[in-house]
Tab-separated table of C-alpha atoms in Angstrom:
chain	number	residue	atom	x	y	z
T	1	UNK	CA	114.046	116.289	99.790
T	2	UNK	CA	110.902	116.087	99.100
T	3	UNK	CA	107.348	115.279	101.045
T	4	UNK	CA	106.404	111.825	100.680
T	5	UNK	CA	103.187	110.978	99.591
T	6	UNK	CA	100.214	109.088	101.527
T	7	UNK	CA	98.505	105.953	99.647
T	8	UNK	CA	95.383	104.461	101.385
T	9	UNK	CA	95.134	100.562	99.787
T	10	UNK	CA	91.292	99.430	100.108
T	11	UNK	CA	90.619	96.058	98.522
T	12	UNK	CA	88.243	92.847	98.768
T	13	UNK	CA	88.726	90.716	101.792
T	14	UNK	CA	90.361	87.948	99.613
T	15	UNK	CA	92.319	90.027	97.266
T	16	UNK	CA	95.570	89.489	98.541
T	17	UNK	CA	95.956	93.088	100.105
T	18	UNK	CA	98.370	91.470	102.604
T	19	UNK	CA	100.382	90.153	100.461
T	20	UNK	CA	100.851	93.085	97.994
T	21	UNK	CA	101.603	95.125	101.114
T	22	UNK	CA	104.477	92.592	102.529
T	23	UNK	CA	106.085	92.480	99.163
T	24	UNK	CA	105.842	96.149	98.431
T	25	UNK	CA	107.770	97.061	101.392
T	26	UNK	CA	110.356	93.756	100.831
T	27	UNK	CA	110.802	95.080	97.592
T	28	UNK	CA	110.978	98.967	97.992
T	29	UNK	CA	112.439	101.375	100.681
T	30	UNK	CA	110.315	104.392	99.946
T	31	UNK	CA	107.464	102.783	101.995
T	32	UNK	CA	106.395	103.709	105.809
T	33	UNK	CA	103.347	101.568	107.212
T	34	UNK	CA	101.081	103.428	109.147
T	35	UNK	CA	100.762	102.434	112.923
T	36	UNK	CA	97.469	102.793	114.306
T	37	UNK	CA	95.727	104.100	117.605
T	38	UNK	CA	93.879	101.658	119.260
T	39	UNK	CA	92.220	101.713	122.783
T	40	UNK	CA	92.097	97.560	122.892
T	41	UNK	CA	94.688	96.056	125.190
T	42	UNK	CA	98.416	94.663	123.684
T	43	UNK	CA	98.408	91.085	123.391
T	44	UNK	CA	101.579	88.904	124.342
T	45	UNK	CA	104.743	90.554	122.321
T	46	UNK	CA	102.996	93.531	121.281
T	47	UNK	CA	104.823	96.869	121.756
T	48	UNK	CA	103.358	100.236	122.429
T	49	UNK	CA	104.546	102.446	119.069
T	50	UNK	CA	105.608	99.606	116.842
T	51	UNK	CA	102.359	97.168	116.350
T	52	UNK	CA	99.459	99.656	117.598
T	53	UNK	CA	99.867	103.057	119.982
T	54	UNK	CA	97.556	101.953	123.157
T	55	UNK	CA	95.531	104.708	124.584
T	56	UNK	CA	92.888	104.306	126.656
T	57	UNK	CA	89.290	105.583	125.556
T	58	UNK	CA	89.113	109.443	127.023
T	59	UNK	CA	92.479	109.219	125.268
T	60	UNK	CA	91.457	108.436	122.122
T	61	UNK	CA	88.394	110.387	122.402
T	62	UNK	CA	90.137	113.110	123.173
T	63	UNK	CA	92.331	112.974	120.178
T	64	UNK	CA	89.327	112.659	117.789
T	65	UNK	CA	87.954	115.633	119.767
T	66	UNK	CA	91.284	117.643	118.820
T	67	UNK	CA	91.710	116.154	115.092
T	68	UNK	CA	94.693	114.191	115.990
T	69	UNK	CA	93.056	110.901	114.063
T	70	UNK	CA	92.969	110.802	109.990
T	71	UNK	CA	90.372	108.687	110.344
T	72	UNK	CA	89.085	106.437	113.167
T	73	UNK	CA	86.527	103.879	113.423
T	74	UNK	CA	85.025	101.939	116.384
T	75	UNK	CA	85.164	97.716	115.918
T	76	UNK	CA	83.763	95.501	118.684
T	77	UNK	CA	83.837	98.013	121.415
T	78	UNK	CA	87.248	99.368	120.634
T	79	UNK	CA	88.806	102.395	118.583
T	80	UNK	CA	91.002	102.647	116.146
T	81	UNK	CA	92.635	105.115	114.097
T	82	UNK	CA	95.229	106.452	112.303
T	83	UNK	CA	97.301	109.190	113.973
T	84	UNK	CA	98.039	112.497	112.058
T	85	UNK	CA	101.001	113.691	113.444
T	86	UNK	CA	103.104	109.800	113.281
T	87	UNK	CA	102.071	110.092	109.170
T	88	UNK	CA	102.585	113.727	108.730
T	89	UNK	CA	106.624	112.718	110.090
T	90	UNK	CA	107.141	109.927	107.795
T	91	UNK	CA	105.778	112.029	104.635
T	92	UNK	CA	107.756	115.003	106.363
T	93	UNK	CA	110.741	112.598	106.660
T	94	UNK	CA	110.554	111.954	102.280
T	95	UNK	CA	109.029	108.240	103.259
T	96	UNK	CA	105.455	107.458	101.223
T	97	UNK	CA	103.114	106.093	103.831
T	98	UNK	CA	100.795	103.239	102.864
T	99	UNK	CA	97.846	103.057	105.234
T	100	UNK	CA	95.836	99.711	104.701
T	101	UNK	CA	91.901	100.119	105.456
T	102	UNK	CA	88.653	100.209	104.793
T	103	UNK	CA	86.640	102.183	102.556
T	104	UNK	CA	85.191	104.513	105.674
T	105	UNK	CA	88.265	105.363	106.370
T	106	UNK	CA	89.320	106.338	103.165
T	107	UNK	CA	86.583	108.106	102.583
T	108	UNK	CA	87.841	109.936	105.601
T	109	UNK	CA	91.492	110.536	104.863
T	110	UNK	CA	90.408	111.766	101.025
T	111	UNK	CA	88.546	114.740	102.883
T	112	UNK	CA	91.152	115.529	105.628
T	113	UNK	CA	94.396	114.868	103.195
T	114	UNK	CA	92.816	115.969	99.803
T	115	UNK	CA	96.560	114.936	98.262
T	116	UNK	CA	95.955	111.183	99.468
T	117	UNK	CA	96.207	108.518	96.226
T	118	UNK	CA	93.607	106.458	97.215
T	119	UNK	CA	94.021	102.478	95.087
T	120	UNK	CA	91.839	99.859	95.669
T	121	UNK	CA	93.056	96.267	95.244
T	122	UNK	CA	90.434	93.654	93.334
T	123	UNK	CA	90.841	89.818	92.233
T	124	UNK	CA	90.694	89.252	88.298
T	125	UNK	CA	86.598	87.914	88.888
T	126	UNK	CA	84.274	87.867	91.779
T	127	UNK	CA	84.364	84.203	90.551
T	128	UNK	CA	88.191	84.488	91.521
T	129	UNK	CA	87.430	86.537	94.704
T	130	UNK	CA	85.227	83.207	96.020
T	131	UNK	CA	87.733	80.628	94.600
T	132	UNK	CA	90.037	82.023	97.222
T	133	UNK	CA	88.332	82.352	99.735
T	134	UNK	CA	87.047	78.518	99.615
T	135	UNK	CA	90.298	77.428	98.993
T	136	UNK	CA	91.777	78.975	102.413
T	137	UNK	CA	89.827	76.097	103.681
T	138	UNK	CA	90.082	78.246	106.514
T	139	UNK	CA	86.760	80.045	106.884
T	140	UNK	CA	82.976	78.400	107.913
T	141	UNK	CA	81.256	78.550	105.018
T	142	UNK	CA	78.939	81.543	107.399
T	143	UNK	CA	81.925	83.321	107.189
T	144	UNK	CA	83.300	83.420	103.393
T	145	UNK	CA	79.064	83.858	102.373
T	146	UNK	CA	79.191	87.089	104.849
T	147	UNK	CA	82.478	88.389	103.354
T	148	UNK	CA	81.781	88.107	99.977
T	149	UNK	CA	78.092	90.151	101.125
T	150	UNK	CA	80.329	92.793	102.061
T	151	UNK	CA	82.582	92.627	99.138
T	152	UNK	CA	79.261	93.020	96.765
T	153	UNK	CA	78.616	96.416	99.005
T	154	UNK	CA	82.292	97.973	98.683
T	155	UNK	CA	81.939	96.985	94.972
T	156	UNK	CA	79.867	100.341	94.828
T	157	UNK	CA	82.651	102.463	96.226
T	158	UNK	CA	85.034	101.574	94.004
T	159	UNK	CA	84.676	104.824	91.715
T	160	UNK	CA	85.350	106.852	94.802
T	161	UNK	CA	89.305	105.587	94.473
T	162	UNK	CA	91.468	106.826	92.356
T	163	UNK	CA	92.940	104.003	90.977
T	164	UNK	CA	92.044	100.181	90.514
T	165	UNK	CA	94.629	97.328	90.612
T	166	UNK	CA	93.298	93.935	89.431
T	167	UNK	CA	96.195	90.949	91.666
T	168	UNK	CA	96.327	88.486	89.363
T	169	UNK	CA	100.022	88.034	89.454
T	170	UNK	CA	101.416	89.621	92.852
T	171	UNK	CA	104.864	90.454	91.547
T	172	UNK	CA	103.072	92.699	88.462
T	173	UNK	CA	100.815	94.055	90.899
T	174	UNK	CA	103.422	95.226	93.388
T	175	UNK	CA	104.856	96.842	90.834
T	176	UNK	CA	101.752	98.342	89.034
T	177	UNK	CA	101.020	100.278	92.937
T	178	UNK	CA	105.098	101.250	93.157
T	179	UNK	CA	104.785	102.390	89.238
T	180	UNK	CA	101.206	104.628	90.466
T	181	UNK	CA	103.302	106.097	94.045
T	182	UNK	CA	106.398	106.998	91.846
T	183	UNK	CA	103.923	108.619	89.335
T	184	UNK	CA	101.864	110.781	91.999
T	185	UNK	CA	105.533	112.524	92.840
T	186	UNK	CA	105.596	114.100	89.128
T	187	UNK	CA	102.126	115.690	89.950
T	188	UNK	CA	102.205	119.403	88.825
T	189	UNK	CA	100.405	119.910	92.506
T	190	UNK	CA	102.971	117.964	94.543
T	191	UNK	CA	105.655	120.193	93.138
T	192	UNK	CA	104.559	123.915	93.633
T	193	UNK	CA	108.211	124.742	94.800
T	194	UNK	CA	110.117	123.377	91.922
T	195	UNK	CA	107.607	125.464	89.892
T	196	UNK	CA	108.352	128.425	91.699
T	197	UNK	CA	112.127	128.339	91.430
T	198	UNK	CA	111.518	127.305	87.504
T	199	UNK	CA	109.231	130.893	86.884
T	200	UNK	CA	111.861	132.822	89.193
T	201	UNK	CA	114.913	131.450	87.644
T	202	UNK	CA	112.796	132.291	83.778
T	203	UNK	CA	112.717	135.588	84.864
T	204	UNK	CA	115.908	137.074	84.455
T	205	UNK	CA	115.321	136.339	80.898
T	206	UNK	CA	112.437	138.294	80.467
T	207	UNK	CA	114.615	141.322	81.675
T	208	UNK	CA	117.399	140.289	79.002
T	209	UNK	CA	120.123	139.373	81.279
L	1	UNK	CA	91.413	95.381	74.504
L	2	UNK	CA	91.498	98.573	76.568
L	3	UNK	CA	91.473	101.800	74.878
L	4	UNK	CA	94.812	103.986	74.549
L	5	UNK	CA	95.783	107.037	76.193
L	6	UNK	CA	95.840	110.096	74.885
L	7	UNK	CA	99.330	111.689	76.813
L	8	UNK	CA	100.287	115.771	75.645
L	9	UNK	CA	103.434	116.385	76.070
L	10	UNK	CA	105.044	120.130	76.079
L	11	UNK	CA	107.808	121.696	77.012
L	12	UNK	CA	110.598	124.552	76.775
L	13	UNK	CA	112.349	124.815	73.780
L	14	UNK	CA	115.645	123.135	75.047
L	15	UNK	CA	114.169	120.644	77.145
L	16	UNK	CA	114.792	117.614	75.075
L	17	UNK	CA	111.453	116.367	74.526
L	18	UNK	CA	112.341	115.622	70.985
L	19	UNK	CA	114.796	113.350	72.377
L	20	UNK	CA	112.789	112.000	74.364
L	21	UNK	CA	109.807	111.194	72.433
L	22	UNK	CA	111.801	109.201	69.616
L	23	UNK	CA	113.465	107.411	72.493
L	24	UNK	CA	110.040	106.245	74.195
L	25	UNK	CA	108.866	105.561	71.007
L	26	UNK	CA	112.360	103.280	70.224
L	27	UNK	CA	111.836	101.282	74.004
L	28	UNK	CA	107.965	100.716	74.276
L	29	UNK	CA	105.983	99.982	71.601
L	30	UNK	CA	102.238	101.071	72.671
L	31	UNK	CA	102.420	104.500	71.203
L	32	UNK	CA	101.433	106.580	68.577
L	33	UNK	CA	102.258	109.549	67.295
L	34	UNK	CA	100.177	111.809	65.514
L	35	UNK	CA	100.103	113.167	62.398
L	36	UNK	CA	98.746	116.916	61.817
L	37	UNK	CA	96.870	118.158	59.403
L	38	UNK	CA	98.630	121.250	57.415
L	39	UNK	CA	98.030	123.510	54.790
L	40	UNK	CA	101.815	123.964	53.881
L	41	UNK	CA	103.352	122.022	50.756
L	42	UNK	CA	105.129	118.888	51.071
L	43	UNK	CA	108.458	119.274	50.744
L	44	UNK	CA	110.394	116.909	49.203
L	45	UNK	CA	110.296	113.174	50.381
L	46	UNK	CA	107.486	114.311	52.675
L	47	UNK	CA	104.180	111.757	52.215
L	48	UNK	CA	100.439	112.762	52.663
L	49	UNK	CA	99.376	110.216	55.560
L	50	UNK	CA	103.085	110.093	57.226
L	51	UNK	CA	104.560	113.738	58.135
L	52	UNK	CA	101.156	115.175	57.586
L	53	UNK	CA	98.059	115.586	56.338
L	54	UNK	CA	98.160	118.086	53.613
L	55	UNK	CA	94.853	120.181	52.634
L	56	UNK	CA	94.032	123.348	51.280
L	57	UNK	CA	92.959	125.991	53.439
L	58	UNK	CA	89.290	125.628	52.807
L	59	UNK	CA	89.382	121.795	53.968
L	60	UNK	CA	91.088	123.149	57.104
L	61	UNK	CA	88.645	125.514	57.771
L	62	UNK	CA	85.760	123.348	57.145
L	63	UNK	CA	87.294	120.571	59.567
L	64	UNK	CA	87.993	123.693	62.028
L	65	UNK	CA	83.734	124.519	61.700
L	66	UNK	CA	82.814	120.833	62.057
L	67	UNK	CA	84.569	120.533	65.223
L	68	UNK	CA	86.984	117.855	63.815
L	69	UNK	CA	90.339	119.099	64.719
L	70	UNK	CA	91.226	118.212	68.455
L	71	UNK	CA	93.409	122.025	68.439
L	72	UNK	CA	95.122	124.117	65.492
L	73	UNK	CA	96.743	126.960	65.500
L	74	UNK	CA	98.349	129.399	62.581
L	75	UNK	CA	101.980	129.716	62.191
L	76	UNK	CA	103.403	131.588	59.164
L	77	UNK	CA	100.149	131.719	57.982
L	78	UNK	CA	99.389	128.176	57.319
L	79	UNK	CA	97.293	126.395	59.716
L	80	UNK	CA	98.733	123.201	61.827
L	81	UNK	CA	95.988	120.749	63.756
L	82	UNK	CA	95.560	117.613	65.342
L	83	UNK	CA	93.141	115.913	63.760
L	84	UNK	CA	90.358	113.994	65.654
L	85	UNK	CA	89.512	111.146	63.716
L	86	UNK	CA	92.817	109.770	63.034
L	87	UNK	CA	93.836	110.390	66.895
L	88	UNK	CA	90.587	108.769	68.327
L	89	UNK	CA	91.218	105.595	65.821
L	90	UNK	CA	94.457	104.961	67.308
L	91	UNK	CA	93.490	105.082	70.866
L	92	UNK	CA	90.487	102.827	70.118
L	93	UNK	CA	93.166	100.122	68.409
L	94	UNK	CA	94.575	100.526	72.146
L	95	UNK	CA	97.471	102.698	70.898
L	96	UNK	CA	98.654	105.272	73.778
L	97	UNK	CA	98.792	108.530	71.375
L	98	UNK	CA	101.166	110.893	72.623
L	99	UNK	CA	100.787	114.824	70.687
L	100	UNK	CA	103.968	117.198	71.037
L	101	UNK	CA	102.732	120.431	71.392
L	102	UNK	CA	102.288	123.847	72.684
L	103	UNK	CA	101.053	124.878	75.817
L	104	UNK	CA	98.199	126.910	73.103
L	105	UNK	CA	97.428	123.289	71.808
L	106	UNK	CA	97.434	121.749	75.029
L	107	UNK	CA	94.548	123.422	76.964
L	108	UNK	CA	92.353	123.170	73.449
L	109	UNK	CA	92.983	119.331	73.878
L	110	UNK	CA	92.002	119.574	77.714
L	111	UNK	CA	88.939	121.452	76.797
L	112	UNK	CA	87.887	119.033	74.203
L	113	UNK	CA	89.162	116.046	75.658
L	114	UNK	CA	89.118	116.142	79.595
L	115	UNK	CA	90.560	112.388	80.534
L	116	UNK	CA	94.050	113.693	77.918
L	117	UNK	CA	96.980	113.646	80.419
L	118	UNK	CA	99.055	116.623	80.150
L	119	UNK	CA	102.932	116.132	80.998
L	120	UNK	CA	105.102	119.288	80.769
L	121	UNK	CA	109.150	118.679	80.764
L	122	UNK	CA	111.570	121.129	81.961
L	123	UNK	CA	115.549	120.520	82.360
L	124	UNK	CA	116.854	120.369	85.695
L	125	UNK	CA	117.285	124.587	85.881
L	126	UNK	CA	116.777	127.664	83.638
L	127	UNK	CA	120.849	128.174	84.070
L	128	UNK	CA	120.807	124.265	82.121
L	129	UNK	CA	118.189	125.383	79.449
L	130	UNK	CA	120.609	128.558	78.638
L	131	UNK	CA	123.602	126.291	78.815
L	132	UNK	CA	121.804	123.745	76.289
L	133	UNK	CA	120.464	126.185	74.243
L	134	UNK	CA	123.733	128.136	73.623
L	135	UNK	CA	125.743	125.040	73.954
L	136	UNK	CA	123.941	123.345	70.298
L	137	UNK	CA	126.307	126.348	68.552
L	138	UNK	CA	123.800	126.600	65.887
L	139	UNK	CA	121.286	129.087	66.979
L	140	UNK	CA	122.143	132.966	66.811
L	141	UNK	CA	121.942	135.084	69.925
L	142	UNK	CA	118.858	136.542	69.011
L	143	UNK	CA	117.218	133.675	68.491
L	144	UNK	CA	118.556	132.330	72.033
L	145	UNK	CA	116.880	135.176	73.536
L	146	UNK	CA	113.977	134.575	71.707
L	147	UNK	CA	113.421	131.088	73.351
L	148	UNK	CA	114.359	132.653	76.968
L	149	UNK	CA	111.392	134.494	76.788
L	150	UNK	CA	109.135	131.878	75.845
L	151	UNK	CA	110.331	129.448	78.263
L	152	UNK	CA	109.692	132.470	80.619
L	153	UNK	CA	106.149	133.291	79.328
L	154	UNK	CA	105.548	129.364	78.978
L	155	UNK	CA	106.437	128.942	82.822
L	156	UNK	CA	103.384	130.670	84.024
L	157	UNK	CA	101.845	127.640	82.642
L	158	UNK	CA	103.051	124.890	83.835
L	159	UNK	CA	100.451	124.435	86.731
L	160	UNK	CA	97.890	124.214	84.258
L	161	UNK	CA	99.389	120.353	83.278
L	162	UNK	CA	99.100	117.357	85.288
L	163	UNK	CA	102.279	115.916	85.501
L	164	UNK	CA	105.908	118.116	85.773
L	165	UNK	CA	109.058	115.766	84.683
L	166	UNK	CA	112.650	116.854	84.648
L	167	UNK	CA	114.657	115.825	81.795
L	168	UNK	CA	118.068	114.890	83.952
L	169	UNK	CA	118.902	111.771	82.477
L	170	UNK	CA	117.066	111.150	79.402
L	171	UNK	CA	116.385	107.441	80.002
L	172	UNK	CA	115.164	108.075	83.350
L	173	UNK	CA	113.047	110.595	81.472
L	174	UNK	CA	111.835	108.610	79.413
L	175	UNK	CA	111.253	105.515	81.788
L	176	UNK	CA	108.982	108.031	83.991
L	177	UNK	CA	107.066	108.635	81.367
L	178	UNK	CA	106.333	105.993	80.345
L	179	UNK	CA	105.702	104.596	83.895
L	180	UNK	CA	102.522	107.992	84.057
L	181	UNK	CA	101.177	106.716	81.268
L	182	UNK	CA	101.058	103.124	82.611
L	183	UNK	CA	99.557	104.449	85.687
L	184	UNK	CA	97.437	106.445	83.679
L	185	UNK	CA	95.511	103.327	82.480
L	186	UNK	CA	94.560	102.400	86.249
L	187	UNK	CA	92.422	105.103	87.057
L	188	UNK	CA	88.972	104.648	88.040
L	189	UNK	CA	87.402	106.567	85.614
L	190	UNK	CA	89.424	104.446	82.697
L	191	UNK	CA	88.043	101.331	83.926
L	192	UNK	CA	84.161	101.752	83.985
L	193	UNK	CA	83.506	98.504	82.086
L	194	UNK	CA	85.789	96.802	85.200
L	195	UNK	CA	84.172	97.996	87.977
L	196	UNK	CA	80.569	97.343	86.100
L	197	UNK	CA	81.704	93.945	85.516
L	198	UNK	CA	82.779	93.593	89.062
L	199	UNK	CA	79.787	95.277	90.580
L	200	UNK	CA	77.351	92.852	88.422
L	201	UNK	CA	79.294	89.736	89.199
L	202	UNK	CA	79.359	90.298	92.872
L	203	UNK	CA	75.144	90.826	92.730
L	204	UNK	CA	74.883	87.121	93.250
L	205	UNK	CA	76.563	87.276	96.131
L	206	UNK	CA	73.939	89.556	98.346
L	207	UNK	CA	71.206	86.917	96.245
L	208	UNK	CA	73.057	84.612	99.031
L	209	UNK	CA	73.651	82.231	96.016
């Protein structure tokens, strides 16, 4: 069987990540979702090893300390990060793990994993991007104006991914990032050991067997 | 209208890419072949524009000097090439162009035109290549042999291409081909103009407008 391969998703606050991500693994069984290390505590109904790992700060630091994180980051007084050995199974294991974050931490993973596909996930227009926000209805208007501030500074890390997937229609976009995963597998690089048995195999011919 | 791709495809002698090829180019219907420039004579039915390009050894040399073959090589002594103009007119219709060639060919292409995508298709095992070789009945032993070594020589190479597909099924084949070259089209570096347009749209936002 072969090793699975890891896909960090990066995208717009507003770009429908979530939903790409929900339907994806719906729709295909290939797919392991990462589950993170955090130090924060577990809220009602939360369980240690499916939602988040909870560790307590030395913990966690100590884990960073020791490389154990593929990438961390520190939000409101807390850590979290994503745990190397709990991906390394799942790719071991033949699943492709999807880890959903931000462009740090991509920026991260793509120097610790080299192999990682990273895609980042952007609305047809910025026009689009605002559209959807607004029409959550959700969000103070303080809020949307500071995410769509941020949006305009990830805009200049997009070149840093490998790929770019515009959601206009989920379903074609779901596919599009399945069609990309399924692609990475036929990399020459991802399959040194099929080469190998190809060149051995080729070489009883060069002895005219 | 975004441009084509430009997709090489090699492969052992045996493989099936002929197969494949004419059934891609049955089932989807954003590709073009190209046509090569030659300095053989038509034979008969064969028409200047369709199976080739045919030109006298002179022309071929002086399109060699002014840079505006994409790769060539001499078989038999007549010279075969891709030529650039009508390859780079295609892709900029949107056409994906996919050549068939050598692994020779190939790396000129990837020297001259780094964003090609280089796919290189093997059968499931060397034992299967024999088996379909000798299995056709119409080639000699000698010439059996022949292609044994080649494949052998030819599998040093493979690393040197960015995509390895095994010709199992041929419609599986063919769909996972197709399905690269898709993918293909989402890379970051492909989609400049997007991420430009994305980048300047999303300006206004940081204006606080």
């Amino acid at each position: 069987m072969s090793k699975g391969v890891l896909a960090v998703v990066s995208g717009f606050s507003g770009a429908g990540k979530g939903t790409v991500m929900k339907r994806l693994m719906e729709k295909y069984h290939n797919y392991a979702l990462s589950v993170s290390v955090t130090t924060r505590n577990p809220r009602e109904g939360e369980k240690h090893g499916r939602e988040y790992f909870f560790h307590t700060n030395s913990e966690v630091e100590e884990m960073i300390r020791n490389d154990q994180l593929l990438e961390y980051a520190r939000y409101v007084d807390h850590y979290y990060g994503t745990p190397r050995s709990y991906v390394e199974d799942r790719l071991n294991e033949g699943k492709d793990v999807i880890l959903e974050i931000e462009i740090q931490g991509a920026m991260q993973i793509k120097k610790k994993v080299p192999e990682a596909v990273l895609i980042f996930i952007t609305p047809p227009s910025m026009e689009e991007l605002k559209n959807r926000l607004v029409g959550r209805g959700s969000e103070k208007p303080e809020v949307i104006e500071s995410r769509l501030k941020r949006a305009s500074e990830e805009a200049e890390g997009i070149d840093k991914y490998d790929y770019l997937l515009v959601n206009d229609q989920v379903e074609d976009c779901v596919d599009a990032l399945h069609e990309i995963i399924l692609s990475e597998h036929l990399r020459t690089q991802r399959n040194c050991e099929l080469i190998n048995r190809i060149r051995q195999e080729s070489r009883i011919f060069m002895k005219g067997e």
